[in-house]
Short mmCIF file of C-alpha atoms in Angstrom, two decimals:
data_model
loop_
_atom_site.label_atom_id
_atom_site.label_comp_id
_atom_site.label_asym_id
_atom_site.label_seq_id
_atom_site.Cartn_x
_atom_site.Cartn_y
_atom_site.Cartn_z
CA UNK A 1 0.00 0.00 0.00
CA UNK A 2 2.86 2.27 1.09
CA UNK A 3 4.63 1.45 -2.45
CA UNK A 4 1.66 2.07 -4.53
CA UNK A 5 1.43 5.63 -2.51
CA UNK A 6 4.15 6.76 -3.30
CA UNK A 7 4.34 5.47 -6.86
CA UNK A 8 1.64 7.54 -7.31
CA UNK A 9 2.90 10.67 -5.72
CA UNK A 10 5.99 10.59 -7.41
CA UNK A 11 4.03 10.17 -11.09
CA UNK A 12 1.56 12.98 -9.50
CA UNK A 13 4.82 14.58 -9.29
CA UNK A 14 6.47 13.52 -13.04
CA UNK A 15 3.39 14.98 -14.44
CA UNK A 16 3.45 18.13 -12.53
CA UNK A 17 7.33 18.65 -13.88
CA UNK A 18 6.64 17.55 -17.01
CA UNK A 19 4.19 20.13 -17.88
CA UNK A 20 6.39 23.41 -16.36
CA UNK A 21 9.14 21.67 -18.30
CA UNK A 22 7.26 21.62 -21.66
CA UNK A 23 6.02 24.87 -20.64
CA UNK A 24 9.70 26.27 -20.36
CA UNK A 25 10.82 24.65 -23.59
CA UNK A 26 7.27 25.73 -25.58
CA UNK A 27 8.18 29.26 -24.34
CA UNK A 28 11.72 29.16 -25.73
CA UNK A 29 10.16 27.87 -28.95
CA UNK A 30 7.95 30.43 -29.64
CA UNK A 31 10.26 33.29 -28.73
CA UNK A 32 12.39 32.17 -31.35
CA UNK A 33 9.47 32.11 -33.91
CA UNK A 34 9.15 35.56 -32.62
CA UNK A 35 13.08 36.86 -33.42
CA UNK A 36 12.28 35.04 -37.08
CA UNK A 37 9.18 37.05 -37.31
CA UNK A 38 6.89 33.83 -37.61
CA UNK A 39 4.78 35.53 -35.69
CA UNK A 40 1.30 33.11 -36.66
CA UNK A 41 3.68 30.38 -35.81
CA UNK A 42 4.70 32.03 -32.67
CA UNK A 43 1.09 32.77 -31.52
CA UNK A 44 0.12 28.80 -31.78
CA UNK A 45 3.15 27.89 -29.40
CA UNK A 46 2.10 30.98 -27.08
CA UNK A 47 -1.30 29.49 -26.47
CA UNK A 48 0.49 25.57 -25.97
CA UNK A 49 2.15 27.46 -23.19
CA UNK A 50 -0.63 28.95 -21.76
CA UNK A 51 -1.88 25.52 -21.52
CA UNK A 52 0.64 23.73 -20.20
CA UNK A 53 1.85 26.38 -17.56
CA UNK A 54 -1.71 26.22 -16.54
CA UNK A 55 -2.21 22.28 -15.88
CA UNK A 56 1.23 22.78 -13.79
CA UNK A 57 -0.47 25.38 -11.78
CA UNK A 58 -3.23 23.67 -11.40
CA UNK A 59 -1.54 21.21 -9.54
CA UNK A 60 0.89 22.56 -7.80
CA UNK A 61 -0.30 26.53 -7.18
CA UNK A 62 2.29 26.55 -4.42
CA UNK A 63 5.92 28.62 -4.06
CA UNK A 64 8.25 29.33 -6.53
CA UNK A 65 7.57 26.60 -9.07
CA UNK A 66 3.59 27.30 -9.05
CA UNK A 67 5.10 31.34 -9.15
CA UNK A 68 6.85 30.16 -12.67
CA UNK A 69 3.97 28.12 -13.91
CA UNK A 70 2.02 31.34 -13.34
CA UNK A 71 4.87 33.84 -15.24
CA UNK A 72 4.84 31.74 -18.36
CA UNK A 73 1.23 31.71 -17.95
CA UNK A 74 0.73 35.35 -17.76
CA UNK A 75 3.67 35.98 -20.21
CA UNK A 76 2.06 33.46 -22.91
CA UNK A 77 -1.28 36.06 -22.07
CA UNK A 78 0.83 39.10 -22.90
CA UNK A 79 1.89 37.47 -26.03
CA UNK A 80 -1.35 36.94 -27.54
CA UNK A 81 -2.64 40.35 -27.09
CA UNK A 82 -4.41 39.69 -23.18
CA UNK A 83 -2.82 42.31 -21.05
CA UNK A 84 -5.94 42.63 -18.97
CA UNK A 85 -5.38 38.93 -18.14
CA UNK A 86 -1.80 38.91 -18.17
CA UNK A 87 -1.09 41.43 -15.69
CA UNK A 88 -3.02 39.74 -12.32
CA UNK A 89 -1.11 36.89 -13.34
CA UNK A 90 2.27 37.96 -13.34
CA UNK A 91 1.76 40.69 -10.46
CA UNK A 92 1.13 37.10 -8.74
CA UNK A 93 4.09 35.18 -9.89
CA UNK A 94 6.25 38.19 -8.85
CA UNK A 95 5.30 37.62 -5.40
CA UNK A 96 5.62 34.05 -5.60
CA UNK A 97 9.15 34.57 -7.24
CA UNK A 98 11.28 34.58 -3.97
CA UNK A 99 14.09 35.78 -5.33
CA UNK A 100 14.16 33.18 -8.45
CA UNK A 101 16.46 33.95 -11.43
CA UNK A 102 13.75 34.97 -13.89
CA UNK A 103 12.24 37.34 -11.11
CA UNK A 104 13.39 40.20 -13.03
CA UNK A 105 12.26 38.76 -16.22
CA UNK A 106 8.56 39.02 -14.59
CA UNK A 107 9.52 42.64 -14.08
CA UNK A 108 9.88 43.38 -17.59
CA UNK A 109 6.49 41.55 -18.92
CA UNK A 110 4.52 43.45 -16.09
CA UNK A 111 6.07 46.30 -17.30
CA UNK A 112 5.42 46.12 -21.03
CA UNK A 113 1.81 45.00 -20.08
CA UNK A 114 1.47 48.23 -17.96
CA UNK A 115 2.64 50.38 -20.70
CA UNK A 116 0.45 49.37 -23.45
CA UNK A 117 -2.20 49.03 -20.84
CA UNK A 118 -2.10 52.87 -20.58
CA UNK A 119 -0.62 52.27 -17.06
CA UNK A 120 3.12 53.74 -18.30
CA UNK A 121 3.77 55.80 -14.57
CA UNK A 122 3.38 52.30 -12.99
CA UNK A 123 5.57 50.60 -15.45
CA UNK A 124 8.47 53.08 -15.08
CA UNK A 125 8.05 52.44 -11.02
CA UNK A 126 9.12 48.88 -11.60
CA UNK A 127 11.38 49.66 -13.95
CA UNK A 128 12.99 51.33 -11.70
CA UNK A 129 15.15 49.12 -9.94
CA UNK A 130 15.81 46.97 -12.90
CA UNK A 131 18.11 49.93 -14.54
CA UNK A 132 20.47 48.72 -12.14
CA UNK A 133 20.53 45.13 -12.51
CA UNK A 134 23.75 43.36 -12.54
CA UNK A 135 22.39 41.69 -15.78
CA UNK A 136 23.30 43.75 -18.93
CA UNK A 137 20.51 42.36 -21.03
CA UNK A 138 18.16 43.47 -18.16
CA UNK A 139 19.19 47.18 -18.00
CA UNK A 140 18.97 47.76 -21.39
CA UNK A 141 15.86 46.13 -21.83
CA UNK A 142 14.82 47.98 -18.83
CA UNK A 143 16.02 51.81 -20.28
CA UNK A 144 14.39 50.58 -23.63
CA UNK A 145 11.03 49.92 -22.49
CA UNK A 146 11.65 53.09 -19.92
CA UNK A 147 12.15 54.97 -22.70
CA UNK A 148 8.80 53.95 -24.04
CA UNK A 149 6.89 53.91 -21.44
CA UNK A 150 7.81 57.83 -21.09
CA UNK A 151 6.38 58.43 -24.56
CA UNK A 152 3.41 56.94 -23.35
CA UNK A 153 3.34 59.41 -20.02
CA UNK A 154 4.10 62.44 -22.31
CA UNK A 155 7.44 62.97 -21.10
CA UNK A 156 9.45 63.63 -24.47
CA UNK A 157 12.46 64.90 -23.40
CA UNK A 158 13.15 62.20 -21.41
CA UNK A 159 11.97 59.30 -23.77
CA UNK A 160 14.55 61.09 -25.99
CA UNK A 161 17.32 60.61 -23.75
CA UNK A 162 16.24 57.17 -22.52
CA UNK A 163 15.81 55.78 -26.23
CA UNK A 164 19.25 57.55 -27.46
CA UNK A 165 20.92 54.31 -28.10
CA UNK A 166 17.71 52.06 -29.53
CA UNK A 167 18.48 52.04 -32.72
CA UNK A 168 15.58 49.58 -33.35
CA UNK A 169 13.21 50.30 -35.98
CA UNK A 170 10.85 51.28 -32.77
CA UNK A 171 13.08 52.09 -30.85
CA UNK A 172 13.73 55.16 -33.82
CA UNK A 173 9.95 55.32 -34.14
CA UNK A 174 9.59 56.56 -30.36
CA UNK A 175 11.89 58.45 -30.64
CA UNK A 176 10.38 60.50 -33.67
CA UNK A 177 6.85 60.48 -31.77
CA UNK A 178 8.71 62.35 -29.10
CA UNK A 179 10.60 64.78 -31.35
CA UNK A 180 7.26 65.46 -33.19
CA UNK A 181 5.86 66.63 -29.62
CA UNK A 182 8.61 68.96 -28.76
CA UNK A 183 8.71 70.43 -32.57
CA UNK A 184 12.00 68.73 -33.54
CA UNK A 185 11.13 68.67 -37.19
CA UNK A 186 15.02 68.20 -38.36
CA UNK A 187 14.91 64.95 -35.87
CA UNK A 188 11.75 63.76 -37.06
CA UNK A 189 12.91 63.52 -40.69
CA UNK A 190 16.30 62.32 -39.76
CA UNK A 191 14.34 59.51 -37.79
CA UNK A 192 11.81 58.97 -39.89
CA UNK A 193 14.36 58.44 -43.63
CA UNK A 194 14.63 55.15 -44.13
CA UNK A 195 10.26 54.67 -43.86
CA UNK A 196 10.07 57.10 -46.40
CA UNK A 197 12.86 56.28 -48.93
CA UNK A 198 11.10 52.82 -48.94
CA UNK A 199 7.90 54.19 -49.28
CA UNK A 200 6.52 52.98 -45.95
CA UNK A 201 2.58 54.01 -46.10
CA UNK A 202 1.32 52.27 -43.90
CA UNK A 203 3.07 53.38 -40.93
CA UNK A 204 1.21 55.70 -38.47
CA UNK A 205 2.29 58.52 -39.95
CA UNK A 206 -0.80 60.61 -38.13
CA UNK A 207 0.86 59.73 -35.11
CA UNK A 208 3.50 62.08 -35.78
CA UNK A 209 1.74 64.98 -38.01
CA UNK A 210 -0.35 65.72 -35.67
CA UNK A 211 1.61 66.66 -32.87
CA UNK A 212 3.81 68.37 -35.37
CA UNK A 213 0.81 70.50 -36.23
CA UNK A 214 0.50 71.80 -33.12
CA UNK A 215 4.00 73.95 -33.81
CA UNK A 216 2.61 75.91 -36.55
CA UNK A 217 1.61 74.84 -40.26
CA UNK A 218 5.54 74.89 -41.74
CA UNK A 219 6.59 72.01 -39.24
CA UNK A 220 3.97 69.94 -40.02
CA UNK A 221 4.58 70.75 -43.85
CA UNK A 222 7.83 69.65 -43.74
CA UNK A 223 6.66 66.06 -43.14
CA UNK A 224 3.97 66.47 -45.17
CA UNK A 225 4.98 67.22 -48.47
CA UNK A 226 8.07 64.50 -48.39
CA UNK A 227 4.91 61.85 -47.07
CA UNK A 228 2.79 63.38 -50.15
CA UNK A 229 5.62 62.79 -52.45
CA UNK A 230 5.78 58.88 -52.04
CA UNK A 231 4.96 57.03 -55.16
CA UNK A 232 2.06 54.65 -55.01
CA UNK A 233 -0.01 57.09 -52.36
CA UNK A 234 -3.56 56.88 -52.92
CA UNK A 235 -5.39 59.76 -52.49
CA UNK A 236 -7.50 58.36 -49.42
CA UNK A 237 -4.08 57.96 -47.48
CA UNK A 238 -2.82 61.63 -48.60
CA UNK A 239 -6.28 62.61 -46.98
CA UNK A 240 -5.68 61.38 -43.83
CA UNK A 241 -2.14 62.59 -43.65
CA UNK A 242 -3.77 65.74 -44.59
CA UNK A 243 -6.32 65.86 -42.10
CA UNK A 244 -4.20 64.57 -38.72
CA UNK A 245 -1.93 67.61 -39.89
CA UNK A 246 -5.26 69.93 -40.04
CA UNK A 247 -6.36 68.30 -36.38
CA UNK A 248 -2.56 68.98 -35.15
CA UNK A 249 -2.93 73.39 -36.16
CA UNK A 250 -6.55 73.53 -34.48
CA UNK A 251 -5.02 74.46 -31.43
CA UNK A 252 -2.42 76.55 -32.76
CA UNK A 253 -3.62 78.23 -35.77
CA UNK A 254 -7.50 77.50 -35.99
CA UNK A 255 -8.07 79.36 -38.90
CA UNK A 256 -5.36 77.72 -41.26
CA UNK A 257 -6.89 73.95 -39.60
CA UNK A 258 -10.22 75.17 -41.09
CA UNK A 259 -8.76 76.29 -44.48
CA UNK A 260 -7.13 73.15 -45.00
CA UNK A 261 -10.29 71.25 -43.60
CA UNK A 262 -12.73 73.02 -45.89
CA UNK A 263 -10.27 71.76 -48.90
CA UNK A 264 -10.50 68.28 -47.93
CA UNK A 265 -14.59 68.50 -48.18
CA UNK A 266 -13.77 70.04 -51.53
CA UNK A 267 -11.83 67.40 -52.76
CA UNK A 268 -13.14 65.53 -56.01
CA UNK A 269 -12.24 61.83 -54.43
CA UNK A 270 -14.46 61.27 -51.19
CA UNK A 271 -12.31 59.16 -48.37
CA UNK A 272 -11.81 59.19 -44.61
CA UNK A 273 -9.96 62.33 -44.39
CA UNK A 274 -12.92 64.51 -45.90
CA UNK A 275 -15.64 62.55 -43.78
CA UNK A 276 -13.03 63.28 -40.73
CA UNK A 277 -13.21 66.53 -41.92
CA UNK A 278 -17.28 66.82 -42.26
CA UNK A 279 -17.08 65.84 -38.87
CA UNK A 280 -14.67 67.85 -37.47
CA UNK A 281 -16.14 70.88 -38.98
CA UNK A 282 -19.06 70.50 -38.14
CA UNK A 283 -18.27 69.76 -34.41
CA UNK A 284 -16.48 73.18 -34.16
CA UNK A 285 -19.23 75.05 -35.72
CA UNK A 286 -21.54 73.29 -32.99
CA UNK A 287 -19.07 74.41 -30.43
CA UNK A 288 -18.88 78.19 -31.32
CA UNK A 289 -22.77 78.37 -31.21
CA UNK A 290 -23.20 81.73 -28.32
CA UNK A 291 -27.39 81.64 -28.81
CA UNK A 292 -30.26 81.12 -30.84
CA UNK A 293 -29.14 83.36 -33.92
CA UNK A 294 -25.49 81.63 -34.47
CA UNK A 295 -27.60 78.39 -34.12
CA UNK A 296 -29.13 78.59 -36.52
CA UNK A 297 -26.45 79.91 -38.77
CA UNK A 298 -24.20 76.86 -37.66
CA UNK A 299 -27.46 74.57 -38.81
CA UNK A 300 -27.48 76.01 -42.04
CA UNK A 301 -23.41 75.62 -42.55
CA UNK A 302 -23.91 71.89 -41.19
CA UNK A 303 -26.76 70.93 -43.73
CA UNK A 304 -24.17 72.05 -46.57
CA UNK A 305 -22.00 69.81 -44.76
CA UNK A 306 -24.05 66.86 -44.61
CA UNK A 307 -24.88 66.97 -48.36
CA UNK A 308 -22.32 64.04 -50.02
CA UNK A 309 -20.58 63.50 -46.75
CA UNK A 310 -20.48 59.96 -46.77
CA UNK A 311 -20.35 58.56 -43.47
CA UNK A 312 -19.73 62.03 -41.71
CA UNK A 313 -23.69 62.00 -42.92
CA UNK A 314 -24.66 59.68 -40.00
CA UNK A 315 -22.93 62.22 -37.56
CA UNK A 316 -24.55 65.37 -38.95
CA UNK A 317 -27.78 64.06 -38.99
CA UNK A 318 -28.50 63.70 -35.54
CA UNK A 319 -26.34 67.02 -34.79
CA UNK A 320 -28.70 68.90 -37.11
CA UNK A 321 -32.13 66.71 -35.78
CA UNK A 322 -30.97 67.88 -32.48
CA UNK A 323 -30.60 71.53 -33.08
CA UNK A 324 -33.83 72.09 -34.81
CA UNK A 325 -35.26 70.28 -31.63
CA UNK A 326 -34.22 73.26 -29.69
CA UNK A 327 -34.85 76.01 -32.13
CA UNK A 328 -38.32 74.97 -32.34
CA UNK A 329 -38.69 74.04 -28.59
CA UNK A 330 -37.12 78.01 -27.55
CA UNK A 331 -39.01 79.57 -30.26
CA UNK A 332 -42.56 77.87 -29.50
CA UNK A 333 -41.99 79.18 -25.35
CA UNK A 334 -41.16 82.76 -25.44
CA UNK A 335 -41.08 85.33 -22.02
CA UNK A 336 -43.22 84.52 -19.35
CA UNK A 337 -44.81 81.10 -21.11
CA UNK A 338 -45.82 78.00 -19.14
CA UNK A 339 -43.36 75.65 -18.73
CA UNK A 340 -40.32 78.27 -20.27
CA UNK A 341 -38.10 77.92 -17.70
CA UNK A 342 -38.44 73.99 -17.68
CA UNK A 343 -37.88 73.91 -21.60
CA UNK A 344 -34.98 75.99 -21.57
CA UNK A 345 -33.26 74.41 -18.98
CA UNK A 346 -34.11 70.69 -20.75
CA UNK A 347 -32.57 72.00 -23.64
CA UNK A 348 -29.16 73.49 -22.07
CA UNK A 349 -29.16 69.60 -21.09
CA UNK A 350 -29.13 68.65 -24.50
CA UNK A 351 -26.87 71.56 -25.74
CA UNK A 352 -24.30 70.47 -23.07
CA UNK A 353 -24.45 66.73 -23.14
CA UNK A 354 -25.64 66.41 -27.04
CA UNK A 355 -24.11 68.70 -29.38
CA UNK A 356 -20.96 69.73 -26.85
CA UNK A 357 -21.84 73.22 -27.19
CA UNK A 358 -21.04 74.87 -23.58
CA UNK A 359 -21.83 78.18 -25.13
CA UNK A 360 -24.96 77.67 -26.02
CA UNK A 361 -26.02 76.08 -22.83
CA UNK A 362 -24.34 78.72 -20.59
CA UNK A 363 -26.87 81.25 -23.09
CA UNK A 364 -30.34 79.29 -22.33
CA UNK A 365 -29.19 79.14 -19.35
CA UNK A 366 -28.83 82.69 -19.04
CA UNK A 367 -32.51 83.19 -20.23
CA UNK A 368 -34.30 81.78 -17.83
CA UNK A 369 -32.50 84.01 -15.77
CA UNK A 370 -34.15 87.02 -18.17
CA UNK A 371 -37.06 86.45 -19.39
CA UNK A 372 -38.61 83.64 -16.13
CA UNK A 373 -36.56 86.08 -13.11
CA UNK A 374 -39.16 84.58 -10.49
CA UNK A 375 -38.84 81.09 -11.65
CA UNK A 376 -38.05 78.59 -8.72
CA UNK A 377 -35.31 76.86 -11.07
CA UNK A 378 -33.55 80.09 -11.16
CA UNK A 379 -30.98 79.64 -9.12
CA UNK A 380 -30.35 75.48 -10.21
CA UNK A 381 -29.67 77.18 -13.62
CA UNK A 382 -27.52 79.67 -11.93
CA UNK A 383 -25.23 76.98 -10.19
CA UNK A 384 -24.90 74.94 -13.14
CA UNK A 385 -23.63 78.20 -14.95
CA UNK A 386 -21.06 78.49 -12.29
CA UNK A 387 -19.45 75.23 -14.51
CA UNK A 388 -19.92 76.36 -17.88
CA UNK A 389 -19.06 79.41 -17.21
CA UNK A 390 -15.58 79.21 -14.70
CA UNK A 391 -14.45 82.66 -15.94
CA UNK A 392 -17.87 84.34 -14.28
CA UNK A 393 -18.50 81.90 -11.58
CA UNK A 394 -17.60 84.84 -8.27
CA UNK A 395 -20.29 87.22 -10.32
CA UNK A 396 -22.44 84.45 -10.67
CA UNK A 397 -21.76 83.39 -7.16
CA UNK A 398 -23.04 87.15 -5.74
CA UNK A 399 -25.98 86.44 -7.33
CA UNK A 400 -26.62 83.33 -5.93
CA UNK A 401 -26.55 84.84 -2.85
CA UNK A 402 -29.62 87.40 -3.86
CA UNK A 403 -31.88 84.54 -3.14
CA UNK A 404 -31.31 83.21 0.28
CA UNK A 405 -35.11 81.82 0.35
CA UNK A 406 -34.40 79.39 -2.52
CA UNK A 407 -34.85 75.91 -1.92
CA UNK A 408 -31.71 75.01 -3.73
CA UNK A 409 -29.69 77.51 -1.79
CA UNK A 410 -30.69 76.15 1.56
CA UNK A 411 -29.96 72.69 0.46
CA UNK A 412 -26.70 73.66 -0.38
CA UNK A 413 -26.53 75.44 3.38
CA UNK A 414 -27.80 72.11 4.96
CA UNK A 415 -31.30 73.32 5.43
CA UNK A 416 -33.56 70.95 2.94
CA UNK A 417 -36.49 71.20 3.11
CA UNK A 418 -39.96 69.85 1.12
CA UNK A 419 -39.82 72.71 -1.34
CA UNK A 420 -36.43 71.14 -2.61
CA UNK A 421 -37.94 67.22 -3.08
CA UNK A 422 -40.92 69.29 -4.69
CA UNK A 423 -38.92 70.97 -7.24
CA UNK A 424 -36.57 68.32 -8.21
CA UNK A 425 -39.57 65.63 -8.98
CA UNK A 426 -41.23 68.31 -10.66
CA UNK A 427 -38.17 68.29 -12.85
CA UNK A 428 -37.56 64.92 -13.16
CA UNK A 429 -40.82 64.37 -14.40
CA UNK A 430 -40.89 67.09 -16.60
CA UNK A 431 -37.56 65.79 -18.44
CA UNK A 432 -39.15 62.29 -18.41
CA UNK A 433 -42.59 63.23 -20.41
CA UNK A 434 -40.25 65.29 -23.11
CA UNK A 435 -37.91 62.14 -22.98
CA UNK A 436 -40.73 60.12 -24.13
CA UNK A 437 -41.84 62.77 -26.79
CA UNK A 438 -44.97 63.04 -25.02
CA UNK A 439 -46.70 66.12 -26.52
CA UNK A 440 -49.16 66.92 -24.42
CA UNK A 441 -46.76 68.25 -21.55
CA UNK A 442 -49.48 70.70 -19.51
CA UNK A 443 -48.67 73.03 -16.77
CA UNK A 444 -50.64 70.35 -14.25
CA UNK A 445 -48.10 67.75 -14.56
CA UNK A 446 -45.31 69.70 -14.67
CA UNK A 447 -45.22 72.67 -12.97
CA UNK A 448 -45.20 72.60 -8.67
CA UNK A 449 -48.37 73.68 -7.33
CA UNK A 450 -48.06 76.34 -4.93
CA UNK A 451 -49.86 73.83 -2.34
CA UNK A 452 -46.69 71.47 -2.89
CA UNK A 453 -45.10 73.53 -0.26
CA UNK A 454 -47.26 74.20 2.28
#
């Protein structure tokens, strides 16, 4: 009986070593598909060692072995894409390491997962220590992926000087994204030669423009015209190129962005740089709208817009659907009309949240404040002012203060009361009827009766 025990413990045992072994050697396996850029090959052994490192866990979850079935686990994860997954998993195995000699190793796939994970200030914490490993294969892996895991944080200067020596085909493409952000045009092109004298398309070349744009129209130039010189560059590619570089001078010079976005819509050949630009446009007229009048301007600029806009069609539509909504809605309740105050606030809502136009919120706002003055919502639009409005918020604030009897204000003091519950459900049901389109909104079901707090 004792025999047969531990016959069976020690092939319990076999198996368990067996499968982190073949693990281990699967792992080697597809890393060198990897260096020979087989990478469909690669991706088949990755998810044999996912397997196999997982039946070793599975029995045997325990110290530094289970640790290592658990790293090649997580790392086989990684591989294939699963960062989300991956990174529990190795965060575990690194505890479970104990000092083991691919400890460090773990380091370095937590670290890459962080960083494409949009995690990069985490990353460069464990990174960290491995800059001084004794291990030169460590350390500069370690200043490599510190170097991109800066880009990623938006630290260019020092991605720069942590990438100096990658000479990598990424490692130079960093290293251009970062130059691009400091307007380093010279070191962009230097960078960036050997993708265009080989007519490299396909690289993200938006990925660069755009933060070039945002120096001023003759940096981003420079990149452009040797990308729009490229033989064999169809004219939907030279429209996107043309549009990340219109995106990158919004900021910068707005007028010259819209110059070059209005020739894109112009453009005989129709791609996804002129529906980009449909859209774009029209999202910037939206957010310039300051009241009812340039509304309705911006409406009639958008409908030219929509007209042979492709996709961008299927944006516009609803932006213009939802601004003649609250033309006719503020036109149909003018000064001192049932239910004014409630419309115009509803549609601020919708100018806010819908079409992104703060402006034109902050203005309906504003009316209730003229044309309903002894409205009880008064001072809710007031307060929500205060956040579209920063800039005005201590004027706004002293008038705020005008109505001390307000139910809103004393909730904000600490002193609710019933008129406050009254109000708000009088709202909320208000916003719910127009939610359902109900037209036949009256004053009854809306509006708080006086009675409502007494």
């Amino acid at each position: 009986m004792r025999r047969a025990l531990l016959l069976g413990a020690c092939l319990m045992g076999c198996s368990w070593s067996n499968s982190l072994y073949r693990a281990r050697q699967l792992a080697s396996s597809a890393e060198r598909a990897e260096r020979q850029d087989r990478t469909e090959e690669a991706a088949t052994i990755w998810g044999q060692v996912a397997v196999k490192a997982e039946s070793a866990y599975a029995r045997n979850a325990a110290g530094r072995r289970g640790g290592e079935a658990l790293w090649l686990r997580g790392r086989a994860s990684a591989r294939l894409g699963d960062c989300s997954g991956a990174i529990p998993l190795l965060e575990q195995a690194g505890l479970q390491a104990d000092g083991a000699g691919w400890q460090e190793t773990v380091t370095l796939d937590l670290a890459r997962c962080r960083t494409r994970s949009d995690d990069p200030s985490s990353a460069l914490a464990a990174l960290q220590a491995l800059l001084a490993s004794r291990d030169e294969t460590i350390q500069r892996e370690a200043r490599t992926l510190s170097g991109r895991a800066l880009v990623r944080a938006g630290r260019w200067a020092e991605a720069l000087e942590a990438l100096r020596d990658d000479d990598t085909e990424d490692g130079r493409w960093q290293r251009a994204i970062a130059a691009a952000h400091l307007g380093r045009t010279a070191e962009v092109l230097a960078l960036t030669e050997s993708r265009v004298l080989r007519g490299d398309s396909v690289a993200n070349w938006p990925e660069l423009l755009t933060p070039l744009g945002t120096h001023g129209a003759a940096a981003v130039d420079s990149l452009l015209t040797v990308l729009t010189a490229m033989p064999l560059v169809g004219a939907p590619t030279r429209q996107r190129w043309q549009y990340a570089a219109a995106d990158g001078l919004a900021e910068r010079d707005p007028v010259e962005s819209d110059r070059r976005l209005q020739a894109l819509v112009a453009a005989k050949d129709e791609g996804p740089g002129a529906n980009s630009a449909r859209i774009a446009l029209a999202t910037r007229r939206m957010s310039a709208v300051r009241d009812s009048s340039t509304l309705e301007a911006a409406l009639v600029r958008l409908r030219v817009l929509e007209v042979g806009g492709g996709s961008a069609a299927f944006v516009i539509r609803p932006m213009l659907r939802v601004g003649d909504g609250i033309v006719a809605d503020i036109t149909s309740h003018p000064a001192d009309s049932a239910l004014g105050d409630l419309a115009f606030f509803h549609q601020a809502q919708i100018a806010r949240d819908s079409l992104l136009a703060p402006a034109l919120a902050d203005w309906l706002l504003g009316e209730i404040e003229h044309r309903w003055p002894t409205s009880p919502y008064l001072v809710k639009s007031m307060l929500v002012r205060i956040l579209l409005q920063p800039d005005s918020a201590v004027a706004i604030r002293e008038r705020v203060r005008s109505y001390p009897d307000s139910p809103y204000l004393r909730y904000l003091d600490g002193r609710e009361g019933r008129a406050f519950a009254v109000l708000e459900d009088s709202l909320e049901r208000y916003l719910s009827l127009r939610a359902t389109l109900r037209p036949d909104i009256s004053d009854d079901k809306a509006r708080p009766r006086v009675s409502d707090f007494e």
